[in-house]
XYZ file of C-alpha atoms in Angstrom:
490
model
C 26.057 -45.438 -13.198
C 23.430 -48.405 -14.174
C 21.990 -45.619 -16.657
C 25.295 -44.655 -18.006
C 26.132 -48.240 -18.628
C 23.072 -48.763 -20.459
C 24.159 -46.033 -22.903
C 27.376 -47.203 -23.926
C 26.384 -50.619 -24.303
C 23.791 -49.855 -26.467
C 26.396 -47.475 -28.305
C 28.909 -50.557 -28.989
C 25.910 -53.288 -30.042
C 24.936 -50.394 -32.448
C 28.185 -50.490 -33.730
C 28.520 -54.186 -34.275
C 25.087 -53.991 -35.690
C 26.361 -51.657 -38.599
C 29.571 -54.046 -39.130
C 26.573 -56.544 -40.084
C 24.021 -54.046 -41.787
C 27.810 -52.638 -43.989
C 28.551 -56.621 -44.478
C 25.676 -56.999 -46.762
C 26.627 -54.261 -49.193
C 29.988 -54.327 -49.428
C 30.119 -56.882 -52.226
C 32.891 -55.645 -55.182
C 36.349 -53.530 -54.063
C 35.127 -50.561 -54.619
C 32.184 -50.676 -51.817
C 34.649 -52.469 -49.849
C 37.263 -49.813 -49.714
C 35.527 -46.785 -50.770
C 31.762 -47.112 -50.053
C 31.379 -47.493 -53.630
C 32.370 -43.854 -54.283
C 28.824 -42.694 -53.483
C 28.027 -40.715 -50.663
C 26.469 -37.716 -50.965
C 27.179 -34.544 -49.407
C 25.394 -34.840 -45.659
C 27.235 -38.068 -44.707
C 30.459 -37.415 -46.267
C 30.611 -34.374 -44.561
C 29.874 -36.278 -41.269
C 32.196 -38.828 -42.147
C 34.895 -36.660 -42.720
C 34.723 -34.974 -39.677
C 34.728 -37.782 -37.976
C 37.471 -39.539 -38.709
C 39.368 -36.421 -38.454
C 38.449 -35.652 -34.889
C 39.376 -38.284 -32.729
C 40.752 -39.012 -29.044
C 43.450 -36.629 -29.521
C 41.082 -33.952 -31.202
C 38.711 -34.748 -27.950
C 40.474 -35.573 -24.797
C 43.988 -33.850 -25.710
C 41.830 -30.959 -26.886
C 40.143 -29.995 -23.693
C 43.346 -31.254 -22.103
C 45.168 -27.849 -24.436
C 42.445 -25.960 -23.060
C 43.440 -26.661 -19.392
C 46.687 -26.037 -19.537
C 46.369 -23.195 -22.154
C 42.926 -21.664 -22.422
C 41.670 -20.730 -25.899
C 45.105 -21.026 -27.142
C 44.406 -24.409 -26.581
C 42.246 -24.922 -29.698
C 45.081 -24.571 -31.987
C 45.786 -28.081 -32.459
C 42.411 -28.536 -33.880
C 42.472 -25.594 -35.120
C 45.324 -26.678 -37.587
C 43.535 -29.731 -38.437
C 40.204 -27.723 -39.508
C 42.606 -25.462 -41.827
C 44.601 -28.467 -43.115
C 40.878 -30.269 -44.154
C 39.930 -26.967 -45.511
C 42.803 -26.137 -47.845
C 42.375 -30.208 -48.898
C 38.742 -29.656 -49.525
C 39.198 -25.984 -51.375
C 42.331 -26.661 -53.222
C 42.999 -30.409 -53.776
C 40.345 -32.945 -53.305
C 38.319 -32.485 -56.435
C 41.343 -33.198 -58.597
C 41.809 -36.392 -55.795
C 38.602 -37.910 -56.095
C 38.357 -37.700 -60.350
C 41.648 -39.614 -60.080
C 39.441 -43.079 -58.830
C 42.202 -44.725 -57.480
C 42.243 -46.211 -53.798
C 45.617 -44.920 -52.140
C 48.228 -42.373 -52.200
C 50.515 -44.536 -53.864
C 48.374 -45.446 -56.769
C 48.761 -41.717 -57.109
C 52.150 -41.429 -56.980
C 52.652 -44.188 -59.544
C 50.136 -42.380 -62.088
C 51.808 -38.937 -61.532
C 55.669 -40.324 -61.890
C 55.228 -43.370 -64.342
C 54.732 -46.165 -61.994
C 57.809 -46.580 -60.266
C 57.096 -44.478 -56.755
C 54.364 -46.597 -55.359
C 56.279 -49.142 -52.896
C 58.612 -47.017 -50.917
C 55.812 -44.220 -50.445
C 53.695 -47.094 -49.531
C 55.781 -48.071 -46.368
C 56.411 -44.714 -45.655
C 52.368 -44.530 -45.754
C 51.737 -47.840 -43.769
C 53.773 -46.925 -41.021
C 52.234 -43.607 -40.296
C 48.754 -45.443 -40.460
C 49.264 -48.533 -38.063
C 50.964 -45.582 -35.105
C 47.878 -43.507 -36.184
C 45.769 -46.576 -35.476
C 47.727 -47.984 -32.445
C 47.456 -44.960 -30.838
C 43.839 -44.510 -31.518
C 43.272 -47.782 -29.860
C 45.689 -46.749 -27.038
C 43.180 -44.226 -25.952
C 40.351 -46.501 -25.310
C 42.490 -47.567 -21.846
C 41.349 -44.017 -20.427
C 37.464 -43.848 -21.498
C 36.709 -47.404 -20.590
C 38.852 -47.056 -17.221
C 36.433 -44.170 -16.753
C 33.469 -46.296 -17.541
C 34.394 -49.769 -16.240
C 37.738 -49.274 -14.141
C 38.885 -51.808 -16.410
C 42.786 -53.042 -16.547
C 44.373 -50.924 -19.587
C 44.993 -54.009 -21.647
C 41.351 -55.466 -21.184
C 40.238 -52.158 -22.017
C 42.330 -51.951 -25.555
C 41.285 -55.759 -26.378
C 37.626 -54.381 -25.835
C 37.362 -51.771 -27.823
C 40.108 -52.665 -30.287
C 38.192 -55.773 -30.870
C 34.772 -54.005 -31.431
C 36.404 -51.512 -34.033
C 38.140 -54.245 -35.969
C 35.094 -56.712 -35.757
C 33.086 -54.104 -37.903
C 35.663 -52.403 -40.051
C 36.563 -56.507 -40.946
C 32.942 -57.038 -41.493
C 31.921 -54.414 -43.846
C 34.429 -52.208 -45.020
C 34.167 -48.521 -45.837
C 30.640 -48.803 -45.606
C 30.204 -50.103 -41.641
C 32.824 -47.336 -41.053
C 31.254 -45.424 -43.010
C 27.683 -45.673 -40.821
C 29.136 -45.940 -38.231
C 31.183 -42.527 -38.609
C 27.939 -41.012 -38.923
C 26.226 -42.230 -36.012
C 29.205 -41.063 -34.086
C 29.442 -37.661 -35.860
C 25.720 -37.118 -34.349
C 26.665 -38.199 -30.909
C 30.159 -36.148 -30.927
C 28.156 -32.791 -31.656
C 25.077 -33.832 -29.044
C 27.538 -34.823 -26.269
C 30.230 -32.347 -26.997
C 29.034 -29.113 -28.455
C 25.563 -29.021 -27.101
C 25.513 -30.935 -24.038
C 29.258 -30.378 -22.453
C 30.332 -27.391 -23.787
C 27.388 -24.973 -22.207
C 27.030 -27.273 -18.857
C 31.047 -26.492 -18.571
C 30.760 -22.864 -18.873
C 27.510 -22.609 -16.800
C 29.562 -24.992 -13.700
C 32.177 -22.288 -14.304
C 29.855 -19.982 -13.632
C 29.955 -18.163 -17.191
C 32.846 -16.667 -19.067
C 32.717 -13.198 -16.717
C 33.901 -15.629 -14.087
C 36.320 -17.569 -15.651
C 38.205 -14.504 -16.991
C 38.004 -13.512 -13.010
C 39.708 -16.910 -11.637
C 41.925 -17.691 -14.574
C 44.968 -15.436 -15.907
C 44.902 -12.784 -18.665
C 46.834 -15.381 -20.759
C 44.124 -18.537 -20.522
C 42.231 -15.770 -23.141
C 45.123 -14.474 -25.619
C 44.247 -15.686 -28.601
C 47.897 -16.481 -28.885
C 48.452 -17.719 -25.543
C 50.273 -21.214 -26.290
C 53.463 -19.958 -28.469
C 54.412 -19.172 -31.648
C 56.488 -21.685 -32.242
C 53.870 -24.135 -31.452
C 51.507 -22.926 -33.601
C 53.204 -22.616 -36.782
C 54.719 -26.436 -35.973
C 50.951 -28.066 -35.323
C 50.734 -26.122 -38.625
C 53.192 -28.333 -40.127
C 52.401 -31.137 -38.912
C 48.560 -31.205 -38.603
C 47.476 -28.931 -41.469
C 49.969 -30.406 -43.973
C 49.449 -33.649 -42.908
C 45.522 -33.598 -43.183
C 46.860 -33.172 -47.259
C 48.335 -36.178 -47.661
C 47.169 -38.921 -45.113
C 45.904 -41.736 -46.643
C 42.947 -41.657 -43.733
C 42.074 -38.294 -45.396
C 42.491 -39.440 -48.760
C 40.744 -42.370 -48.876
C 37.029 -40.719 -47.356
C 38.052 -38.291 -50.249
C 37.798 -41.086 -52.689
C 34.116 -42.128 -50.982
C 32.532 -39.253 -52.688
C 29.959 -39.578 -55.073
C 30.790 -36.468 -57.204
C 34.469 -33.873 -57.144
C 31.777 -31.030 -55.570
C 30.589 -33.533 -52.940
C 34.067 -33.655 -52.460
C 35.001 -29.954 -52.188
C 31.736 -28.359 -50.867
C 31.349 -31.552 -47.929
C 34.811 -30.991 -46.959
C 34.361 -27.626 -46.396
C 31.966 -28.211 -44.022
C 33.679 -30.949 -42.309
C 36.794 -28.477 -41.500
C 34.725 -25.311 -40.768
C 32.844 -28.089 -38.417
C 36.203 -28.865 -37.044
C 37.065 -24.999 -36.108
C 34.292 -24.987 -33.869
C 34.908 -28.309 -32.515
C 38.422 -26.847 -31.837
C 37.155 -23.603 -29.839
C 34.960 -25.962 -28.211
C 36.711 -28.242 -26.624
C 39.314 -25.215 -25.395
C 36.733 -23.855 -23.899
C 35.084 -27.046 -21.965
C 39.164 -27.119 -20.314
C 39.114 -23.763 -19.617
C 36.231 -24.246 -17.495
C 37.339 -27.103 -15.886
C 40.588 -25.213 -14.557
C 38.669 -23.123 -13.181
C 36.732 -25.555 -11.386
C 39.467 -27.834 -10.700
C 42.976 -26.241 -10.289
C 45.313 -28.788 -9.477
C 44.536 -31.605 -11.481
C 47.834 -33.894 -11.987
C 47.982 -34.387 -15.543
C 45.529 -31.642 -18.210
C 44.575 -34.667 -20.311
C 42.442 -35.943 -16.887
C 39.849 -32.895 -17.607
C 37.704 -34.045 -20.095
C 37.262 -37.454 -17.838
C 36.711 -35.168 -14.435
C 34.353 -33.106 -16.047
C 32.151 -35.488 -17.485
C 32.333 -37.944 -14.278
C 31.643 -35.134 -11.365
C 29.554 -32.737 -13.116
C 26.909 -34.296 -15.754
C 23.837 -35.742 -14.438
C 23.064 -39.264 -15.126
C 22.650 -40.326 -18.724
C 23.832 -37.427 -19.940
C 27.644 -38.439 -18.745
C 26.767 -41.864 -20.132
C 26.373 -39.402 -23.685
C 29.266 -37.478 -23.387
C 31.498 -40.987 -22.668
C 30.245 -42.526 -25.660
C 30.692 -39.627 -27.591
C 34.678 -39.395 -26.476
C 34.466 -43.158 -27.134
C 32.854 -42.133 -30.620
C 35.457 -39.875 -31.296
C 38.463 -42.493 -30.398
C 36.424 -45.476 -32.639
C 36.060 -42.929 -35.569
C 39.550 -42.468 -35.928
C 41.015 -45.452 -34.936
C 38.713 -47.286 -37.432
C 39.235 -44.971 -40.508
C 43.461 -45.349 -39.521
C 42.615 -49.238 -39.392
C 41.264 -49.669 -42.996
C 43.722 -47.374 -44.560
C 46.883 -49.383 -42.782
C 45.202 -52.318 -44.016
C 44.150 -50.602 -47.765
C 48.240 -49.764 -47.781
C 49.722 -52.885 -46.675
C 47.435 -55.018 -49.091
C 47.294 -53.091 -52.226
C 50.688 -51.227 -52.316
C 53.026 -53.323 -50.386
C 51.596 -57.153 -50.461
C 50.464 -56.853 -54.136
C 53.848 -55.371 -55.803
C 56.038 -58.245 -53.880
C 53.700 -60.606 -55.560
C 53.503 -59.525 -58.732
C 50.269 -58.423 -58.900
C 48.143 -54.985 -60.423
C 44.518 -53.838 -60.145
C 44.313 -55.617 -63.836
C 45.100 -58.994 -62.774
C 44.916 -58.971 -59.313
C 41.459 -61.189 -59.474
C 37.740 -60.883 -59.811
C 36.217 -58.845 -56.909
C 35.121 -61.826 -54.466
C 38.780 -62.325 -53.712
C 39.457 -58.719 -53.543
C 37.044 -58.241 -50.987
C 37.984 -61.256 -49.282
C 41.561 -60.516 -49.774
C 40.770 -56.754 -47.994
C 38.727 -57.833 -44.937
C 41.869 -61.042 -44.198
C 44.347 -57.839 -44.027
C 41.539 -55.587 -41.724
C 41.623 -58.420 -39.468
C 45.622 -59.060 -39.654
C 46.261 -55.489 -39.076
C 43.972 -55.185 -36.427
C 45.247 -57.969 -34.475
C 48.640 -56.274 -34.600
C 47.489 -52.954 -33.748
C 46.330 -54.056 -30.950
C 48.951 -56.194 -29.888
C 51.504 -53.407 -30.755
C 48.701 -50.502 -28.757
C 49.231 -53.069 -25.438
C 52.846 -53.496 -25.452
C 53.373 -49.394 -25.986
C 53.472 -46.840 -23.375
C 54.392 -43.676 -25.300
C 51.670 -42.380 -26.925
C 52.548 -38.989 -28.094
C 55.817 -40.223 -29.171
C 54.796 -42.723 -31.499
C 52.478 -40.514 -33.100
C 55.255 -37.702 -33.460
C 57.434 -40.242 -35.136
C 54.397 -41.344 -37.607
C 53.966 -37.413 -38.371
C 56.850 -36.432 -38.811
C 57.856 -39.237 -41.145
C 54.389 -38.177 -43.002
C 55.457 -34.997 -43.360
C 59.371 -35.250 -44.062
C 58.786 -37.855 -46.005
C 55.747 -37.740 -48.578
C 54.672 -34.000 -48.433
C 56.820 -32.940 -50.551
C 56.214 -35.975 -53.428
C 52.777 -35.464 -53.025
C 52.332 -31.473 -53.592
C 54.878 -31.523 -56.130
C 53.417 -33.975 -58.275
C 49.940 -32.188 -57.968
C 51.137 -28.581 -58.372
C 54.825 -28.923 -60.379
C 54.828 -30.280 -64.261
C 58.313 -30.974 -63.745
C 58.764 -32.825 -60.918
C 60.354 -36.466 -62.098
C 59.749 -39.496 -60.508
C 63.996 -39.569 -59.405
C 63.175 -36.447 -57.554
C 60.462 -38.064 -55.959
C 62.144 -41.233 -54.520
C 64.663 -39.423 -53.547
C 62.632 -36.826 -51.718
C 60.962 -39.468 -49.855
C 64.594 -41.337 -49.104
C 66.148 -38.288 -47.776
C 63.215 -36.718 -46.265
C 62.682 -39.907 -44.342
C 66.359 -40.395 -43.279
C 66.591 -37.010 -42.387
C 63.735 -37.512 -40.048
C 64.873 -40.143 -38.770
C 68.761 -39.037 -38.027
C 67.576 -35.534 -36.468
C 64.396 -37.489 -34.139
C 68.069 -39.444 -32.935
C 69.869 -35.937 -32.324
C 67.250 -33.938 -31.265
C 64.475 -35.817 -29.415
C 61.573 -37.453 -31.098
C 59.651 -34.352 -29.478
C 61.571 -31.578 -30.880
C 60.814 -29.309 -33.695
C 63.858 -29.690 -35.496
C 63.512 -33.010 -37.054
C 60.326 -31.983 -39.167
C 61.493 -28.499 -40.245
C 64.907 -29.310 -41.357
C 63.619 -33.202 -42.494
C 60.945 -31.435 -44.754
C 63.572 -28.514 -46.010
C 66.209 -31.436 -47.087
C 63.052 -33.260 -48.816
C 61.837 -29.938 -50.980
C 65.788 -29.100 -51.878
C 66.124 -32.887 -52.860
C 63.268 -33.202 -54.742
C 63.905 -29.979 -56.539
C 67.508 -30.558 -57.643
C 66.780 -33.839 -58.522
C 64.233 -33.471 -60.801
C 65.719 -30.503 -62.645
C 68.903 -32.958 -62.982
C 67.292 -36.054 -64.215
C 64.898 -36.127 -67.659
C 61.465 -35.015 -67.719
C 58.765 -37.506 -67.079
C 57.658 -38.671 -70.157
C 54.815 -36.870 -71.922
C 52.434 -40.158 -72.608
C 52.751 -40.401 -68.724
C 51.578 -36.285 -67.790
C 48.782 -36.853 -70.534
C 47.456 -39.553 -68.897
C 48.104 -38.260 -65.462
C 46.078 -34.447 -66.901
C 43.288 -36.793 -68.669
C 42.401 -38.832 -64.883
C 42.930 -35.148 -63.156
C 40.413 -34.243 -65.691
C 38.100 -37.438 -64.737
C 38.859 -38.027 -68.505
C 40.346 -41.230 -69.756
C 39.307 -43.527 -72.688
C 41.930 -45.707 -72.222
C 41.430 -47.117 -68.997
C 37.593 -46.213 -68.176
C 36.599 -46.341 -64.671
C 36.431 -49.684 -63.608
C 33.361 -49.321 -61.165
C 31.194 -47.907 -63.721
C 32.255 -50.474 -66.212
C 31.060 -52.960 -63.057
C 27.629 -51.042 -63.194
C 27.193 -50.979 -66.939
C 27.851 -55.070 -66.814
C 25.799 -55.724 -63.715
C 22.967 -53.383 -65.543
């Protein structure tokens, strides 16, 4: 394993090295949060799919594909579609809006006054995202080191935060990249045809394994159309999502990088089905699916290679856990901490203490995520709970406000109130697993936020002109602040 170790250690000293490299350009807010709203359309399509494919996307991936077959890839499947309607329908209008989070958003769209309760609503679904992110590096650095699960999430928690602290968007934003390149050599070109060939090819597979491991809808209706509802809807509103949206340099970046980040993510998805198809067939009785991708990699890769396909798991875990991190940290600092002080973008201070101000909550929020990520067992549960208050809760706010003139700002905090309660009450009835919660949390939400708004007065029309002239990346009354930063430093 000495080669192996080699390569991951290497990995995570090039990953501190870019927290240091992203330290020394993120200098003003906007590189700090947003990489200075200028990447181009290679990395931000790397980025993207980066941060959306994670530990879940990776390990619980091939882990659908043992227990399901190609069925298995619609988890990731929904994810790809989600960043793909985002990309195609939405993300232009997002990124000519230059704002930093969801709730800056909200506030433009409804008049100011829907920012702090959609901003909890937001924070919470980040720091689970993020805890359980950093959960996940228990299992690839148990494989690695047969470390103790809390060393393990101090390790790489503490790597993750030390860069994303150091450098902002940008060292997460390098990083991404680097780990984009080693998720598609490790997975997709090294894994996924050793697999098939240790399977001995797909005639034989289809030979061992039953008709169903290759029905296309193999896994359940039902399941489908709810990672639908969760996944694909969710990849529209995240804050994650949202705020690599904001990190590119032009609206097309936006919509024509996206859309190759989520077609990237639909073969990701029928990739990593088919690396767990392969390894039921080559081992049967494993005790729990999501040990696959670790079995695979640790009994059939030759060395140095395995030491490639860990780090690019570990790659995909970081990714996500790091983008999660800086968005928690983005919410709690400028929609929660700054509106119980008193404070707006206009007088919030000049950009040293912004920046400074940003990388104190990185480092606060990652010292509770992983605090919180040792102390929890449940994985999947808290990340149901954080979906399903995403999606009961904000969905409907969100879409509304982007596709219906007369939504009010009444209808939206209520939405979000009843939404979230409703969420909350049905998790207690039902199960936090269950299906119900979502679908009838998200129904109450749409019939709230519809009802209300019809019943309450329009939203005034200075607000919707200024909300259609940022749409429109138009607005000569408040001109973007980072090119007034450019035309000053110039």
């Amino acid at each position: 394993m000495a080669v192996d170790y080699t390569v991951i250690v290497l990995y995570l000293a090039g990953m501190l090295a870019m927290g240091w490299w992203g330290m020394r350009r993120a200098k003003s807010k906007s590189e700090f949060l947003v990489a200075g709203r200028r990447l181009g359309p290679w990395m931000y399509s790397g980025t993207m799919a980066a941060i959306v494919l994670g530990g879940a996307s990776t390990i619980g991936g091939v882990g659908l594909g043992y227990k399901y077959g190609l069925s298995g890839a619609w988890m990731v499947f929904a994810i790809g579609l989600g960043l793909l309607a985002l990309s195609v329908f939405f993300s232009a209008r997002i990124a000519r809006l230059k704002v930093y989070t969801v709730s800056e958003m909200l506030d433009l769209r409804y008049g100011g006054r829907a920012g702090m309760i959609s901003g909890v609503v937001m924070w919470a679904y980040t720091l689970m995202l993020a805890v359980t992110s950093t959960i996940a590096y228990a299992t690839i650095f148990d494989v690695l080191f047969d470390l103790p699960r809390s060393v393990a999430i101090i390790l790489g928690g503490t790597i993750v935060v030390a860069y994303s602290t150091l450098g902002g968007m940008w060292s997460i934003t390098i990083t991404d990249m680097v780990q984009f390149v080693v998720k598609t050599v490790g997975v997709l070109l090294l894994l996924l045809p050793i697999a098939v060939v240790k399977a001995g090819g797909f005639a034989e597979m289809k030979a061992a394994l039953p008709t169903s491991y290759f029905e296309p809808l193999g896994i359940g209706g039902e399941t489908i159309f709810t990672y639908v509802l969760i996944y694909t809807f969710g990849m529209l509103i995240g804050q994650d999502i949202w705020q690599r949206v904001f990190t590119a340099r032009t609206d097309k970046v936006a919509k024509w990088g996206g859309t190759v980040a989520g077609t990237y993510c639909l073969v990701y998805a029928l990739a990593g089905a088919v690396i767990g198809t392969a390894a039921k067939v080559l081992y049967p009785k494993l005790p729990s699916a999501d040990d696959a991708f670790a079995t695979i990699v640790k009994d059939e890769l030759p060395m140095g290679v395995r030491g490639l396909v860990l780090a690019a798991a570990l790659a995909a875990v970081m990714s996500t856990s790091s983008g999660a991190l800086i968005a928690c940290a983005t919410v709690a600092n400028n929609d929660i901490w700054s509106r119980l002080r008193g404070l707006t973008a206009k007088n919030g201070g000049d950009d040293h203490d912004e920046v400074k101000g940003n990388r104190l909550f990185i480092l606060i929020m990652g010292v509770a995520v992983i605090l919180i990520a040792i102390a929890l067992n449940d994985v999947v549960q808290a990340l149901t709970v954080a979906y399903n208050l995403l999606v009961g809760g904000l969905l409907v706010p969100i879409l509304g406000g982007l596709l219906w003139r007369r939504g009010t700002v009444q209808g939206a905090l209520a939405a979000v109130t009843v939404g979230g309660l409703a969420v909350i009450g049905l998790m207690w009835t039902y199960g936090i697993l269950a299906n119900e919660p979502v679908y009838y949390g998200l129904l109450a939400s749409l019939a709230t936020y519809v009802i209300v708004s019809l019943a309450t007065r329009p939203t005034d029309a200075a607000v919707l002109a200024h909300w259609r002239a940022r749409l429109a990346g138009q607005d000569p009354q408040q001109p973007d602040p980072d090119t007034e930063k450019a035309a000053v430093t110039a």
